[in-house]
Short mmCIF file of C-alpha atoms and ligand atoms in Angstrom, two decimals:
data_model
loop_
_atom_site.label_atom_id
_atom_site.label_comp_id
_atom_site.label_asym_id
_atom_site.label_seq_id
_atom_site.Cartn_x
_atom_site.Cartn_y
_atom_site.Cartn_z
CA MET A 1 141.74 111.67 100.51
CA HIS A 2 140.48 108.47 98.36
CA HIS A 3 137.00 108.25 96.96
CA ASP A 4 134.61 105.47 95.40
CA PRO A 5 135.70 105.54 91.92
CA ALA A 6 131.79 105.25 91.93
CA PRO A 7 131.54 103.90 88.37
CA ARG A 8 127.55 103.14 89.32
CA GLY A 9 126.74 100.68 87.44
CA MET A 10 128.47 101.81 83.80
CA ILE A 11 128.71 99.12 81.30
CA ARG A 12 132.07 99.04 79.62
CA ALA A 13 133.18 97.32 76.66
CA LEU A 14 135.41 94.60 76.77
CA GLY A 15 139.11 95.73 76.69
CA GLY A 16 140.91 97.93 74.24
CA ASN A 17 143.21 97.04 71.74
CA GLY A 18 146.82 96.44 73.10
CA PRO A 19 148.19 96.63 76.49
CA HIS A 20 145.88 99.52 77.89
CA GLU A 21 142.65 97.83 78.77
CA GLY A 22 139.67 99.97 78.14
CA TYR A 23 141.33 102.28 76.01
CA MET A 24 142.07 102.20 71.92
CA PRO A 25 145.43 103.62 70.57
CA GLY A 26 145.62 105.91 67.73
CA PHE A 27 145.05 109.59 67.26
CA GLY A 28 141.45 110.78 64.94
CA ASN A 29 141.25 107.36 64.25
CA ASP A 30 138.40 105.91 62.90
CA PHE A 31 137.53 103.97 66.05
CA GLU A 32 134.49 101.56 66.91
CA THR A 33 133.62 100.16 69.59
CA GLU A 34 130.48 98.13 71.44
CA ALA A 35 129.90 97.75 74.79
CA LEU A 36 127.40 94.92 73.88
CA PRO A 37 127.86 92.43 71.76
CA GLY A 38 126.16 93.49 68.13
CA ALA A 39 125.22 96.72 68.94
CA LEU A 40 127.51 98.32 66.38
CA PRO A 41 125.93 97.83 63.13
CA GLN A 42 127.91 96.91 59.87
CA GLY A 43 128.09 98.02 56.73
CA GLN A 44 125.91 101.25 56.89
CA ASN A 45 125.36 103.90 59.57
CA SER A 46 121.37 104.05 59.78
CA PRO A 47 120.00 100.83 59.19
CA GLN A 48 115.91 100.80 59.41
CA LYS A 49 115.89 99.52 62.87
CA CYS A 50 119.13 99.64 65.58
CA ALA A 51 119.81 96.36 67.60
CA TYR A 52 118.45 96.41 71.19
CA GLY A 53 116.37 99.09 69.92
CA LEU A 54 118.98 101.70 70.05
CA TYR A 55 118.70 105.11 68.45
CA ALA A 56 121.28 105.90 65.97
CA GLU A 57 122.80 109.23 66.07
CA GLN A 58 125.50 111.00 64.46
CA LEU A 59 127.63 114.02 66.33
CA SER A 60 129.17 116.51 64.19
CA GLY A 61 132.29 118.11 65.29
CA SER A 62 133.47 119.76 61.84
CA ALA A 63 131.20 121.05 59.08
CA PHE A 64 129.95 118.23 56.87
CA THR A 65 132.16 119.24 53.96
CA LYS A 66 135.58 119.84 55.72
CA PRO A 67 138.37 117.79 53.75
CA HIS A 68 138.76 115.45 56.38
CA PRO A 69 135.91 116.08 58.41
CA GLU A 70 135.12 114.96 62.62
CA ARG A 71 132.07 113.26 63.22
CA THR A 72 130.99 110.27 64.88
CA TRP A 73 127.93 107.73 64.95
CA CYS A 74 126.43 106.76 68.28
CA TYR A 75 123.64 103.90 68.63
CA ARG A 76 122.26 105.06 71.95
CA ILE A 77 119.31 104.10 74.50
CA ARG A 78 117.61 107.40 73.70
CA PRO A 79 118.44 110.15 71.57
CA SER A 80 119.90 113.49 72.54
CA VAL A 81 116.65 115.36 72.07
CA LYS A 82 116.07 113.16 75.72
CA HIS A 83 118.74 114.41 77.30
CA THR A 84 117.68 118.11 77.58
CA THR A 85 114.27 120.13 78.16
CA ARG A 86 113.81 123.57 78.52
CA PHE A 87 116.51 125.56 79.56
CA THR A 88 116.75 127.73 82.63
CA ARG A 89 119.89 130.19 83.29
CA ILE A 90 122.01 129.60 85.77
CA ASP A 91 125.08 131.52 87.46
CA VAL A 92 128.84 129.90 87.43
CA PRO A 93 130.60 133.40 88.22
CA LEU A 94 133.93 132.08 87.86
CA TRP A 95 133.83 130.57 83.85
CA LYS A 96 134.02 133.38 81.77
CA SER A 97 134.31 133.09 78.52
CA ALA A 98 135.87 135.72 75.23
CA PRO A 99 134.97 138.47 74.79
CA HIS A 100 135.65 139.28 78.46
CA VAL A 101 138.26 142.55 78.79
CA LEU A 102 137.28 144.64 81.82
CA PRO A 103 138.05 148.42 82.10
CA GLU A 104 139.25 147.91 85.65
CA VAL A 105 141.86 145.60 84.74
CA THR A 106 145.10 145.75 83.38
CA SER A 107 146.17 142.51 81.20
CA LEU A 108 149.52 144.99 80.18
CA GLY A 109 152.56 143.45 82.11
CA GLN A 110 154.03 140.09 82.71
CA TYR A 111 152.60 138.13 84.97
CA ARG A 112 153.03 135.10 87.30
CA TRP A 113 150.97 133.49 90.07
CA ASP A 114 151.82 131.35 92.83
CA PRO A 115 149.35 128.02 93.06
CA VAL A 116 146.13 128.57 93.74
CA PRO A 117 144.63 127.03 97.16
CA HIS A 118 142.33 124.73 97.59
CA ALA A 119 138.84 126.49 98.92
CA ASP A 120 137.43 125.22 102.30
CA GLU A 121 133.91 124.72 100.19
CA PRO A 122 133.22 121.81 98.32
CA LEU A 123 133.84 122.30 94.55
CA THR A 124 132.93 120.33 91.44
CA TRP A 125 134.08 120.68 87.57
CA ILE A 126 131.63 123.13 86.90
CA THR A 127 131.90 125.24 90.47
CA GLY A 128 135.69 124.64 90.76
CA MET A 129 136.43 126.09 87.27
CA ARG A 130 138.24 129.31 87.46
CA THR A 131 138.89 131.80 84.37
CA VAL A 132 142.65 132.99 84.36
CA THR A 133 142.79 134.78 80.54
CA THR A 134 140.37 134.46 77.68
CA ALA A 135 141.36 135.32 74.27
CA GLY A 136 139.76 135.84 70.63
CA ASP A 137 135.79 135.64 70.45
CA VAL A 138 133.65 132.29 71.32
CA ASN A 139 131.12 133.71 69.38
CA THR A 140 133.09 133.24 66.77
CA GLN A 141 135.19 130.27 67.47
CA ALA A 142 138.16 131.59 67.75
CA GLY A 143 140.47 131.72 70.80
CA MET A 144 141.01 130.20 73.94
CA ALA A 145 140.42 130.66 77.62
CA ALA A 146 142.88 129.31 80.02
CA HIS A 147 141.38 127.89 83.96
CA ILE A 148 142.69 126.59 87.03
CA TYR A 149 140.29 123.60 88.18
CA LEU A 150 140.09 123.06 92.28
CA VAL A 151 137.64 119.79 92.64
CA THR A 152 137.02 118.23 95.57
CA GLU A 153 133.68 116.37 94.68
CA SER A 154 132.00 114.36 92.34
CA MET A 155 129.19 115.24 90.02
CA ARG A 156 126.22 113.07 91.65
CA ASP A 157 123.42 113.00 88.99
CA GLU A 158 125.05 115.73 86.98
CA TYR A 159 126.60 116.37 83.57
CA PHE A 160 128.04 118.93 81.41
CA TYR A 161 128.61 119.45 78.21
CA SER A 162 130.16 122.66 76.37
CA ALA A 163 129.21 123.75 73.14
CA ASP A 164 132.05 126.51 73.19
CA GLY A 165 134.85 124.54 72.74
CA GLU A 166 136.95 121.31 73.51
CA LEU A 167 138.53 121.13 76.72
CA LEU A 168 142.43 120.61 77.17
CA VAL A 169 142.87 119.40 80.65
CA VAL A 170 146.32 118.97 82.28
CA PRO A 171 146.02 117.44 85.67
CA GLN A 172 148.65 119.03 88.17
CA GLU A 173 147.52 117.63 91.41
CA GLY A 174 144.56 114.58 92.06
CA ARG A 175 143.29 111.96 90.22
CA LEU A 176 139.60 112.59 88.14
CA ARG A 177 137.32 110.41 86.30
CA PHE A 178 135.51 111.29 82.96
CA CYS A 179 132.56 109.23 82.69
CA THR A 180 131.78 110.84 78.91
CA GLU A 181 129.15 109.61 76.29
CA LEU A 182 131.58 107.73 74.30
CA GLY A 183 133.57 105.79 77.07
CA ILE A 184 135.62 106.43 80.68
CA ILE A 185 138.88 108.44 80.85
CA ASP A 186 140.95 108.27 84.13
CA LEU A 187 143.28 110.76 84.43
CA GLU A 188 146.32 111.89 86.74
CA PRO A 189 149.38 114.13 86.61
CA LYS A 190 151.89 114.11 83.83
CA GLU A 191 148.74 112.76 81.52
CA ILE A 192 146.58 115.12 79.29
CA ALA A 193 142.84 114.37 78.09
CA VAL A 194 140.78 116.37 75.52
CA LEU A 195 136.94 116.58 76.01
CA PRO A 196 135.62 117.49 72.45
CA ARG A 197 133.30 120.11 71.86
CA GLY A 198 129.21 118.92 72.68
CA LEU A 199 130.58 115.68 74.41
CA VAL A 200 128.48 115.19 77.59
CA TYR A 201 130.33 114.16 80.72
CA ARG A 202 129.90 113.32 84.37
CA VAL A 203 133.37 114.03 86.40
CA GLU A 204 134.38 111.98 89.76
CA VAL A 205 137.21 112.52 91.76
CA LEU A 206 139.31 109.53 92.53
CA GLU A 207 141.71 110.97 94.34
CA GLY A 208 141.70 114.60 95.99
CA PRO A 209 141.61 117.35 96.02
CA ALA A 210 142.27 117.56 92.52
CA ARG A 211 143.76 120.97 90.96
CA GLY A 212 145.21 121.44 87.12
CA PHE A 213 144.90 123.47 84.01
CA VAL A 214 142.48 123.52 81.46
CA CYS A 215 142.48 125.49 78.17
CA GLU A 216 139.34 125.53 76.46
CA ASN A 217 139.45 125.73 72.64
CA TYR A 218 137.23 127.84 70.79
CA GLY A 219 138.25 127.05 67.58
CA VAL A 220 138.99 124.00 65.51
CA PRO A 221 139.99 120.44 67.29
CA PHE A 222 143.18 119.82 68.79
CA ALA A 223 145.95 117.81 66.77
CA PRO A 224 149.39 116.72 66.49
CA PRO A 225 151.60 119.38 64.53
CA ALA A 226 153.00 118.96 61.11
CA ARG A 227 156.09 117.07 61.48
CA GLY A 228 157.87 118.56 58.17
CA PRO A 229 161.22 117.67 58.05
CA ILE A 230 161.30 115.94 61.55
CA GLY A 231 159.48 112.71 59.79
CA ALA A 232 157.32 110.19 60.82
CA ASN A 233 158.27 109.85 64.54
CA CYS A 234 159.29 111.68 67.89
CA LEU A 235 157.32 114.44 69.22
CA ALA A 236 153.99 112.45 70.41
CA ASN A 237 153.38 109.53 68.44
CA PRO A 238 150.18 108.74 67.36
CA ARG A 239 149.79 105.61 69.13
CA ASP A 240 150.31 107.12 72.35
CA PHE A 241 146.88 108.88 72.28
CA LYS A 242 144.01 106.92 74.02
CA THR A 243 140.56 106.82 73.33
CA PRO A 244 138.28 104.64 75.43
CA VAL A 245 136.00 102.01 74.55
CA ALA A 246 132.65 102.53 74.53
CA ALA A 247 130.73 102.84 78.53
CA PHE A 248 127.01 103.50 79.09
CA GLU A 249 124.79 103.69 81.76
CA ASP A 250 120.71 102.81 82.29
CA ARG A 251 119.98 104.36 85.06
CA ASP A 252 116.66 106.44 85.43
CA ALA A 253 117.37 108.99 88.03
CA PRO A 254 116.47 112.63 88.42
CA SER A 255 119.15 114.46 87.16
CA ARG A 256 120.48 117.91 85.89
CA VAL A 257 122.41 118.45 82.93
CA VAL A 258 124.25 121.94 82.44
CA LEU A 259 125.62 123.32 79.35
CA LYS A 260 127.73 126.32 78.51
CA TRP A 261 126.65 127.90 75.22
CA CYS A 262 128.52 131.04 74.05
CA GLY A 263 129.54 131.73 77.21
CA GLN A 264 126.08 131.50 79.34
CA PHE A 265 125.57 128.40 81.56
CA HIS A 266 122.17 126.93 81.25
CA GLU A 267 120.63 123.85 83.53
CA THR A 268 118.17 121.38 81.79
CA PRO A 269 116.25 118.84 84.24
CA ILE A 270 115.97 114.76 82.83
CA GLY A 271 114.69 112.09 84.64
CA HIS A 272 117.74 109.48 83.27
CA SER A 273 121.59 109.46 82.74
CA PRO A 274 122.40 110.94 79.45
CA LEU A 275 125.56 108.43 79.36
CA ASP A 276 123.51 106.18 77.12
CA VAL A 277 125.71 105.48 74.43
CA VAL A 278 126.18 101.44 73.72
CA ALA A 279 128.28 101.29 70.73
CA TRP A 280 129.97 104.09 68.23
CA HIS A 281 131.71 104.12 65.61
CA GLY A 282 134.25 107.62 64.28
CA ASN A 283 137.15 109.89 64.76
CA TYR A 284 135.23 112.46 66.73
CA ALA A 285 135.76 111.33 70.56
CA PRO A 286 137.62 112.03 73.64
CA TYR A 287 141.20 110.74 74.35
CA LYS A 288 144.11 110.98 76.42
CA TYR A 289 147.79 111.27 76.52
CA ASP A 290 150.50 110.64 78.46
CA LEU A 291 152.88 113.10 78.45
CA ARG A 292 155.82 110.68 79.73
CA THR A 293 155.68 109.19 76.24
CA TYR A 294 156.63 112.55 74.43
CA SER A 295 159.92 112.31 72.50
CA PRO A 296 161.66 115.71 72.72
CA VAL A 297 164.03 116.60 69.71
CA GLY A 298 165.93 119.81 70.30
CA ALA A 299 169.62 120.89 69.45
CA ILE A 300 172.29 118.36 69.17
CA LEU A 301 175.11 121.12 68.48
CA PHE A 302 174.52 124.51 68.95
CA ASP A 303 171.94 127.33 69.65
CA HIS A 304 168.48 127.09 70.85
CA PRO A 305 165.56 126.00 68.72
CA ASP A 306 162.13 127.84 68.95
CA PRO A 307 159.87 126.53 71.55
CA SER A 308 157.35 124.98 68.63
CA ILE A 309 159.82 122.21 68.40
CA PHE A 310 158.07 120.77 71.66
CA THR A 311 154.43 121.15 70.30
CA VAL A 312 152.48 118.60 71.22
CA LEU A 313 149.12 119.54 70.26
CA THR A 314 148.32 122.40 68.01
CA ALA A 315 145.01 123.99 67.23
CA PRO A 316 145.47 125.74 63.72
CA SER A 317 143.59 129.11 62.71
CA GLY A 318 142.41 130.71 59.59
CA LEU A 319 146.22 131.82 58.81
CA GLU A 320 148.69 129.05 58.11
CA GLY A 321 151.42 128.15 60.46
CA THR A 322 149.72 130.64 63.05
CA ALA A 323 147.72 128.52 65.75
CA ASN A 324 144.74 129.65 67.53
CA ILE A 325 146.61 127.57 70.37
CA ASP A 326 149.91 125.56 70.44
CA PHE A 327 150.33 122.91 73.40
CA VAL A 328 153.81 123.05 73.93
CA LEU A 329 155.85 120.73 76.60
CA PHE A 330 158.94 121.47 78.42
CA ARG A 331 160.11 118.19 79.53
CA GLU A 332 163.23 116.36 81.14
CA ARG A 333 165.60 115.93 78.56
CA TRP A 334 169.32 116.41 77.46
CA MET A 335 171.15 119.86 76.92
CA VAL A 336 174.22 119.04 74.95
CA ALA A 337 174.55 122.03 72.97
CA GLU A 338 178.16 123.39 72.50
CA HIS A 339 179.52 127.24 72.73
CA SER A 340 175.61 128.24 73.52
CA PHE A 341 173.19 129.77 75.75
CA ARG A 342 170.92 126.84 76.86
CA PRO A 343 167.63 128.53 78.78
CA PRO A 344 164.95 130.17 76.28
CA TRP A 345 166.33 133.34 74.87
CA TYR A 346 165.00 136.56 75.67
CA HIS A 347 162.00 137.14 73.80
CA LYS A 348 159.12 139.35 72.59
CA ASN A 349 156.33 137.68 70.48
CA VAL A 350 153.42 138.30 68.76
CA MET A 351 151.84 135.05 70.56
CA SER A 352 151.08 135.17 74.37
CA GLU A 353 152.26 132.80 76.20
CA LEU A 354 150.40 131.45 79.29
CA MET A 355 152.70 128.65 80.88
CA GLY A 356 152.05 126.23 84.34
CA ASN A 357 154.18 124.40 86.00
CA ILE A 358 152.82 120.48 86.51
CA TYR A 359 156.40 119.47 88.68
CA GLY A 360 159.70 120.27 89.06
CA ILE A 361 162.27 123.30 88.48
CA TYR A 362 161.84 125.51 85.12
CA ASP A 363 165.39 126.21 83.80
CA ALA A 364 164.86 129.83 82.93
CA LYS A 365 162.93 130.64 86.52
CA PRO A 366 164.99 128.22 89.05
CA LYS A 367 163.14 129.81 91.72
CA GLY A 368 159.64 131.66 91.56
CA PHE A 369 157.66 129.47 88.79
CA VAL A 370 156.61 126.82 91.27
CA PRO A 371 154.20 123.65 90.73
CA GLY A 372 150.98 124.17 90.34
CA GLY A 373 152.11 127.86 89.78
CA MET A 374 151.56 129.87 86.17
CA SER A 375 153.01 132.88 84.70
CA LEU A 376 151.62 134.86 81.37
CA HIS A 377 154.08 136.71 79.00
CA ASN A 378 151.64 138.70 76.81
CA CYS A 379 151.23 139.77 72.97
CA MET A 380 154.31 141.31 72.50
CA LEU A 381 155.70 141.89 76.01
CA PRO A 382 159.41 141.10 76.46
CA HIS A 383 160.60 138.13 78.63
CA GLY A 384 163.43 135.60 79.74
CA PRO A 385 165.77 134.02 81.89
CA ASP A 386 166.53 136.17 85.50
CA ARG A 387 169.42 136.90 86.59
CA ASN A 388 170.83 133.68 87.94
CA ALA A 389 169.02 131.76 85.24
CA PHE A 390 171.13 133.85 82.99
CA GLU A 391 174.53 134.12 85.03
CA GLY A 392 174.02 130.19 85.83
CA ALA A 393 173.87 129.61 81.90
CA SER A 394 176.47 131.99 80.78
CA ASN A 395 179.24 130.94 83.41
CA GLY A 396 178.24 127.25 83.94
CA GLU A 397 180.67 124.32 81.89
CA LEU A 398 178.70 123.20 79.30
CA LYS A 399 179.17 119.28 79.31
CA PRO A 400 176.23 116.94 78.43
CA GLU A 401 173.36 117.62 81.10
CA LYS A 402 170.23 116.59 81.74
CA LEU A 403 167.22 118.54 82.78
CA GLU A 404 165.94 116.42 85.43
CA GLU A 405 162.54 116.66 87.61
CA THR A 406 160.89 119.30 85.39
CA MET A 407 157.60 118.97 83.20
CA SER A 408 156.11 122.50 82.67
CA PHE A 409 153.74 123.33 79.28
CA MET A 410 152.39 126.57 77.55
CA PHE A 411 149.01 127.44 76.18
CA GLU A 412 150.46 129.63 73.38
CA THR A 413 147.75 131.52 71.18
CA ARG A 414 147.64 134.35 68.59
CA PHE A 415 144.92 136.16 70.33
CA PRO A 416 146.03 138.73 73.48
CA GLN A 417 145.37 137.47 76.51
CA HIS A 418 142.88 139.21 79.15
CA LEU A 419 142.92 138.67 82.56
CA THR A 420 139.69 138.44 84.60
CA GLU A 421 139.36 139.88 87.92
CA TRP A 422 139.99 136.90 89.78
CA ALA A 423 143.31 136.53 88.10
CA ALA A 424 144.13 139.74 89.09
CA LYS A 425 142.62 140.35 92.19
CA SER A 426 141.75 137.09 94.08
CA ALA A 427 144.33 134.57 92.95
CA PRO A 428 147.83 134.67 94.58
CA MET A 429 149.50 136.66 91.82
CA GLN A 430 153.20 137.78 92.97
CA ASP A 431 153.47 141.04 92.96
CA ASP A 432 157.30 141.31 92.50
CA TYR A 433 157.56 138.82 89.45
CA ILE A 434 158.28 141.81 87.41
CA ASP A 435 161.28 142.81 89.28
CA CYS A 436 163.30 139.51 88.40
CA TRP A 437 164.53 141.09 85.69
CA ASP A 438 165.50 144.07 87.89
CA SER A 439 169.55 142.98 88.82
CA LEU A 440 170.18 142.08 85.45
CA GLU A 441 173.77 143.94 84.76
CA LYS A 442 174.61 145.94 81.68
CA LYS A 443 177.96 144.77 80.63
CA PHE A 444 178.26 146.69 77.82
CA ASP A 445 181.76 149.11 78.36
CA GLY A 446 182.45 149.87 75.02
CA THR A 447 185.65 147.65 74.88
CA PRO A 448 185.29 144.17 72.93
CA GLY A 449 186.18 140.93 74.43
CA VAL A 450 183.62 138.52 76.16
CA LYS A 451 182.43 140.09 79.36
FE1 FE2 B 501 158.34 133.25 75.00
#
C-alpha cells in the first residue's frame, strides 16, 4: 500500500552538504541550517530581535555543565510554550515504562517470538507501539524499554514528543517519514534513526504497513563507542550519520500534541503545527544511519571476539565501560577463523540481551529466529547455538566463508529486562524455544581425544 508522502507544505532548506539531499553528514557536529535565507543569526545565539520575527529558543538535551553539552538553538515561528496548553491524561495501554514488574508475569527464562502480525485496526506511531520489555527506572533516567511498532496510519494534525528518553528506531518492514521540529527523516529497513528526548515530531507512513523495533533509551544519548586500538576508521564511521536540514510548516489547524512524561501520556490541544523551526544550529538533533555502511571488524586468525566488537552506538551509564544500552549489529561478514568454533559461543551474561532479526538467517539459530522475530536472553541466563548450529560449526570445513543475507541486532543493557503482559501473553511467543538445546548431546566419556 503506497501513501501520499504528504509533506503538506513543509518548507525545507535547500540541499545538504554532499550527495544526500536533505541531510548533513557527521555525528554530533555543530550543525547549522536554515530553511529561509538569513533566518539563522550569525555570531550570536540570542539577538535582540531575530530575522523574520522568529523567536530564539534553546533545546537542552544535557545538563548545561556536561563536559560536552548537547544543545540546539532554534529560531521558530512561535516559542514552544505556545505548543502546549493544559494537559489531559490519556491512556496508551500497550506502551509501558520501567519500573513495570508484574507479579503474574515471569521474566526469568529464555524467550523467543515470531514476528508480531499486523492488526486489523488502523494504528499510528502512538497507538501502534507495543512494549516488549522494560529495564531500569524512567524516573531516574536509567535503563530502557524495547518496543515493537505496527503502523498503518499517518498522524494527522497530531504530534508527539517524549520527555522520557530518545527513541532508536529499527525498521523491519515499510517506510516511515519523521517530520520533526529540526527536519525530515525518511526511514526504511536497513536504516536506523534516533529521535532525541524532547523533540516534537509527526510520523507519516510512506509505504505500509510498517513494522519495526524501538529502543527507548532513558539514559544519556547514544553515541558511537570509544574506538580504542581499532583506531579512527571502520565500525560506524561518523560521516555516515545523517542529520536533516531545517524544515518547517506554517499551518494553522486544530491539532493535538501527545507528551510522554515519566511513563504517563497526556494530550494538549493547540491551534497550529508545532513544527515551526525555520533555522537552527547545534549538536542535539535527530539523525539516521544506513546499517549497510557499517564496517565490521572481527577475527582474522582464530577465535571469536566478544559481540561488543559489533557495537554501532552505545549509551553509557555512570559505570565506566558498562553501557546503559549497546546497539549491536550482526550483518554480512566473512568468517575466516582457523581451528575455531565460529558462531557465537555458549554464554551467560550479567548484561541482558534482546535481539531482533531485520532480515535473513542468524548463524547461531538457523531456524526459528526469523525476520521480524526477536529473542530475549536475560541477566545471567545461559544461551548459545542450538544443536544444528553447534554440529554444523563443529564439523564443517573451515574454509573462508561469507555469511550472506543476514542482519540482526541486539539491545544489550546492564539492567534485567522485565516482560510486559503483552509480551508474555499476547505476542506470538514460541513456547518451545527453551527446547532448542534439548538435543545437545553429552559427548564426554572420560577418554581423551576430540569427539
Ligand atoms: Fe550472549
